[in-house]
Short mmCIF file of N, CA and C in Angstrom, two decimals:
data_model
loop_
_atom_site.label_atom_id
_atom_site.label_comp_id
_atom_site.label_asym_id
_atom_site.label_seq_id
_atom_site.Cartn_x
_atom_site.Cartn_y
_atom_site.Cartn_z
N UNK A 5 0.83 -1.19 0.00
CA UNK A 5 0.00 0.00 0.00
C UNK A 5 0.87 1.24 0.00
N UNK A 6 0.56 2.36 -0.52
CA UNK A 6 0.99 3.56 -0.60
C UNK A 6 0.62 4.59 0.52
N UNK A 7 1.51 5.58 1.10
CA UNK A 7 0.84 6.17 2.17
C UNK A 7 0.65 7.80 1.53
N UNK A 8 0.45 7.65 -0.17
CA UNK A 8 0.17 9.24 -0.79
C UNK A 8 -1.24 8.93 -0.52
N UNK A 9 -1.50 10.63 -0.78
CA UNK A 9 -2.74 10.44 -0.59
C UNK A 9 -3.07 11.53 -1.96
N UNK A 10 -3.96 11.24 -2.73
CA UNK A 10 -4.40 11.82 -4.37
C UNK A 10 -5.66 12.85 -3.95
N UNK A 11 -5.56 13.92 -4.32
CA UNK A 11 -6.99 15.11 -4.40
C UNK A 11 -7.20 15.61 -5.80
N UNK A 12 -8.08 15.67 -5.72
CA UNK A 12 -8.88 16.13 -7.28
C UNK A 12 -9.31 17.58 -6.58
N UNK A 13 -9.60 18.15 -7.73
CA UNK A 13 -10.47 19.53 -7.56
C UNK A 13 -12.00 19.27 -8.65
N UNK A 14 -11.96 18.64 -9.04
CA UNK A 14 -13.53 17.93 -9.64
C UNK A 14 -14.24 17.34 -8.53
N UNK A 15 -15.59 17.78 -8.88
CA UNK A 15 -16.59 17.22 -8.11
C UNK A 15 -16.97 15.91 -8.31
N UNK A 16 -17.41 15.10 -6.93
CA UNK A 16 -17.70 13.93 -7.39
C UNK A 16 -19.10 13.71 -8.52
N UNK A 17 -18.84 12.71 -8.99
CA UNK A 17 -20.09 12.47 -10.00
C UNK A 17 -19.95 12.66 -11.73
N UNK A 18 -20.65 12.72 -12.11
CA UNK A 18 -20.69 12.62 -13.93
C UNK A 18 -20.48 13.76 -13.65
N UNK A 19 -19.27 14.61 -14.99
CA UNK A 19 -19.12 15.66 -15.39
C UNK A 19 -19.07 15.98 -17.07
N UNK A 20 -19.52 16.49 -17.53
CA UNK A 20 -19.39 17.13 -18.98
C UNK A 20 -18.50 16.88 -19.74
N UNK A 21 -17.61 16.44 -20.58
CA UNK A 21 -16.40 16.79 -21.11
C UNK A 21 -16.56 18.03 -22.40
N UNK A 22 -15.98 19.35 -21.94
CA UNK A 22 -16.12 19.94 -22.99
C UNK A 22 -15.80 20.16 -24.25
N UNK A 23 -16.50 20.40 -24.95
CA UNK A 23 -16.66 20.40 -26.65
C UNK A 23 -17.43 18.61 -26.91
N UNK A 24 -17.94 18.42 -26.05
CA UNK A 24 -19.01 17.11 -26.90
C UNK A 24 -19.53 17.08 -26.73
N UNK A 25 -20.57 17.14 -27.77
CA UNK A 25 -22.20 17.54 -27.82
C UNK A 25 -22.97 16.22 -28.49
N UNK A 26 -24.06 16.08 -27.22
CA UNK A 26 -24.75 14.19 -27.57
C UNK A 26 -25.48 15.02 -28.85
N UNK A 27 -25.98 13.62 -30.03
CA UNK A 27 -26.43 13.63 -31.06
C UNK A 27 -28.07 14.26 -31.01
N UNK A 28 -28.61 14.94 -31.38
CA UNK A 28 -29.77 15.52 -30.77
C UNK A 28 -30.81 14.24 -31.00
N UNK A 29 -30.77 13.51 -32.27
CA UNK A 29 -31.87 12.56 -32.09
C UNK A 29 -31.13 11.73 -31.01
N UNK A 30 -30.15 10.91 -30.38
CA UNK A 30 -29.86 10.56 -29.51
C UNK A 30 -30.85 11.25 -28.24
N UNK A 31 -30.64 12.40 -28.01
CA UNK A 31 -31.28 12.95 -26.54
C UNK A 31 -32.33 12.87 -26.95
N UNK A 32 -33.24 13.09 -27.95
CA UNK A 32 -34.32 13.26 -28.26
C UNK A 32 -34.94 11.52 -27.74
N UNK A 33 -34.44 10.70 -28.41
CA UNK A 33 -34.59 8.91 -27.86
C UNK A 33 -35.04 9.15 -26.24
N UNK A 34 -33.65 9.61 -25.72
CA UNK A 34 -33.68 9.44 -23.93
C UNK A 34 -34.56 9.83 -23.40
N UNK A 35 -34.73 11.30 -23.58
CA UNK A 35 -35.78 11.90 -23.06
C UNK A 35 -37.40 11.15 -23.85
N UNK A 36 -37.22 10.33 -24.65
CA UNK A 36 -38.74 9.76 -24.73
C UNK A 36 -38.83 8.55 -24.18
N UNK A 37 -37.67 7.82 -23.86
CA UNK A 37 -37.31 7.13 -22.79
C UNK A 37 -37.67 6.83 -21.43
N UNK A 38 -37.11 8.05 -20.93
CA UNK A 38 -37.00 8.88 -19.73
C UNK A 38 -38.62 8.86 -19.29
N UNK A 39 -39.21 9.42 -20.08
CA UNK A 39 -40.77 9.94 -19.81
C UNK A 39 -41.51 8.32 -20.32
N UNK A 40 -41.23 7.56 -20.87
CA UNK A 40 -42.00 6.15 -20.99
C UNK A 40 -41.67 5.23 -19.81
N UNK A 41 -40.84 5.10 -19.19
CA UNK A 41 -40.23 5.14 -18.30
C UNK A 41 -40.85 5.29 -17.21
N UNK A 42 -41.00 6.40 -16.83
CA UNK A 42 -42.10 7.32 -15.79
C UNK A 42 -43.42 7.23 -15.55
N UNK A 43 -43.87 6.80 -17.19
CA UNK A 43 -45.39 7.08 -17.12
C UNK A 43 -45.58 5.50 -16.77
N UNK A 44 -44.65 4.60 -17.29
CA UNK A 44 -44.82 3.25 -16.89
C UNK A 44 -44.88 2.49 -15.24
N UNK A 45 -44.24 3.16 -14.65
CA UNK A 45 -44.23 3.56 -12.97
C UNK A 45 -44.94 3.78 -12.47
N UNK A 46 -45.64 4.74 -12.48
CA UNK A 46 -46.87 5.33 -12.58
C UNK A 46 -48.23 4.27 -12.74
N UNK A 47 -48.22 3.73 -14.09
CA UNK A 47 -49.23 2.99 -14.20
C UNK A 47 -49.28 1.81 -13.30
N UNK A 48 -48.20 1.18 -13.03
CA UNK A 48 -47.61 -0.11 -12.39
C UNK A 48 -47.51 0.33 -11.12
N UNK A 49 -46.96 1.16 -10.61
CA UNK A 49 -46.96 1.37 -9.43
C UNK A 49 -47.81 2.26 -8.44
N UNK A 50 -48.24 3.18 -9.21
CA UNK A 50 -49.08 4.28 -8.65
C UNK A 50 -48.11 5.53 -8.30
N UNK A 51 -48.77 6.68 -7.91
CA UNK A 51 -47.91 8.03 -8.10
C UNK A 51 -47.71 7.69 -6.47
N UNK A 52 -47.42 6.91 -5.88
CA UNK A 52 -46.32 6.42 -4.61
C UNK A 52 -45.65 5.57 -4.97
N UNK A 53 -45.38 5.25 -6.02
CA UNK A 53 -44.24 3.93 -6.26
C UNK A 53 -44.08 2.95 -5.40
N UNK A 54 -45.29 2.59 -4.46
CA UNK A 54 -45.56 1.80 -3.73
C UNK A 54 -45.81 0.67 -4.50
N UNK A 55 -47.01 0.55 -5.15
CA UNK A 55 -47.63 -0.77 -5.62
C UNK A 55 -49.05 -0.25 -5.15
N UNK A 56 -50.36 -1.46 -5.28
CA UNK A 56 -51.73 -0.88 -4.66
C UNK A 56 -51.74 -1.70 -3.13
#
């Protein structure tokens, strides 16, 4: 084991890389995705995501 210890100045989590831009029909997919997704939850689960 090593006794360095490594720091970032990035936040944890997904970050951007700049200059790349997703394909718009790509996002366009996700986000209909995203919302089929949701509404499917919803139906199946109820707006408590409980179950009945």
């Amino acid at each position: 084991m090593s006794d360095r210890k490594t720091t970032t100045t990035a936040r944890a989590g997904a970050t951007a890389v700049p200059g790349r831009r997703r394909n718009p029909l790509a996002t366009a997919v996700r986000n209909v995705g995203i919302a089929l997704d949701t509404a499917a939850r919803v139906v199946f689960l109820g707006r408590d995501g409980v179950g009945y």
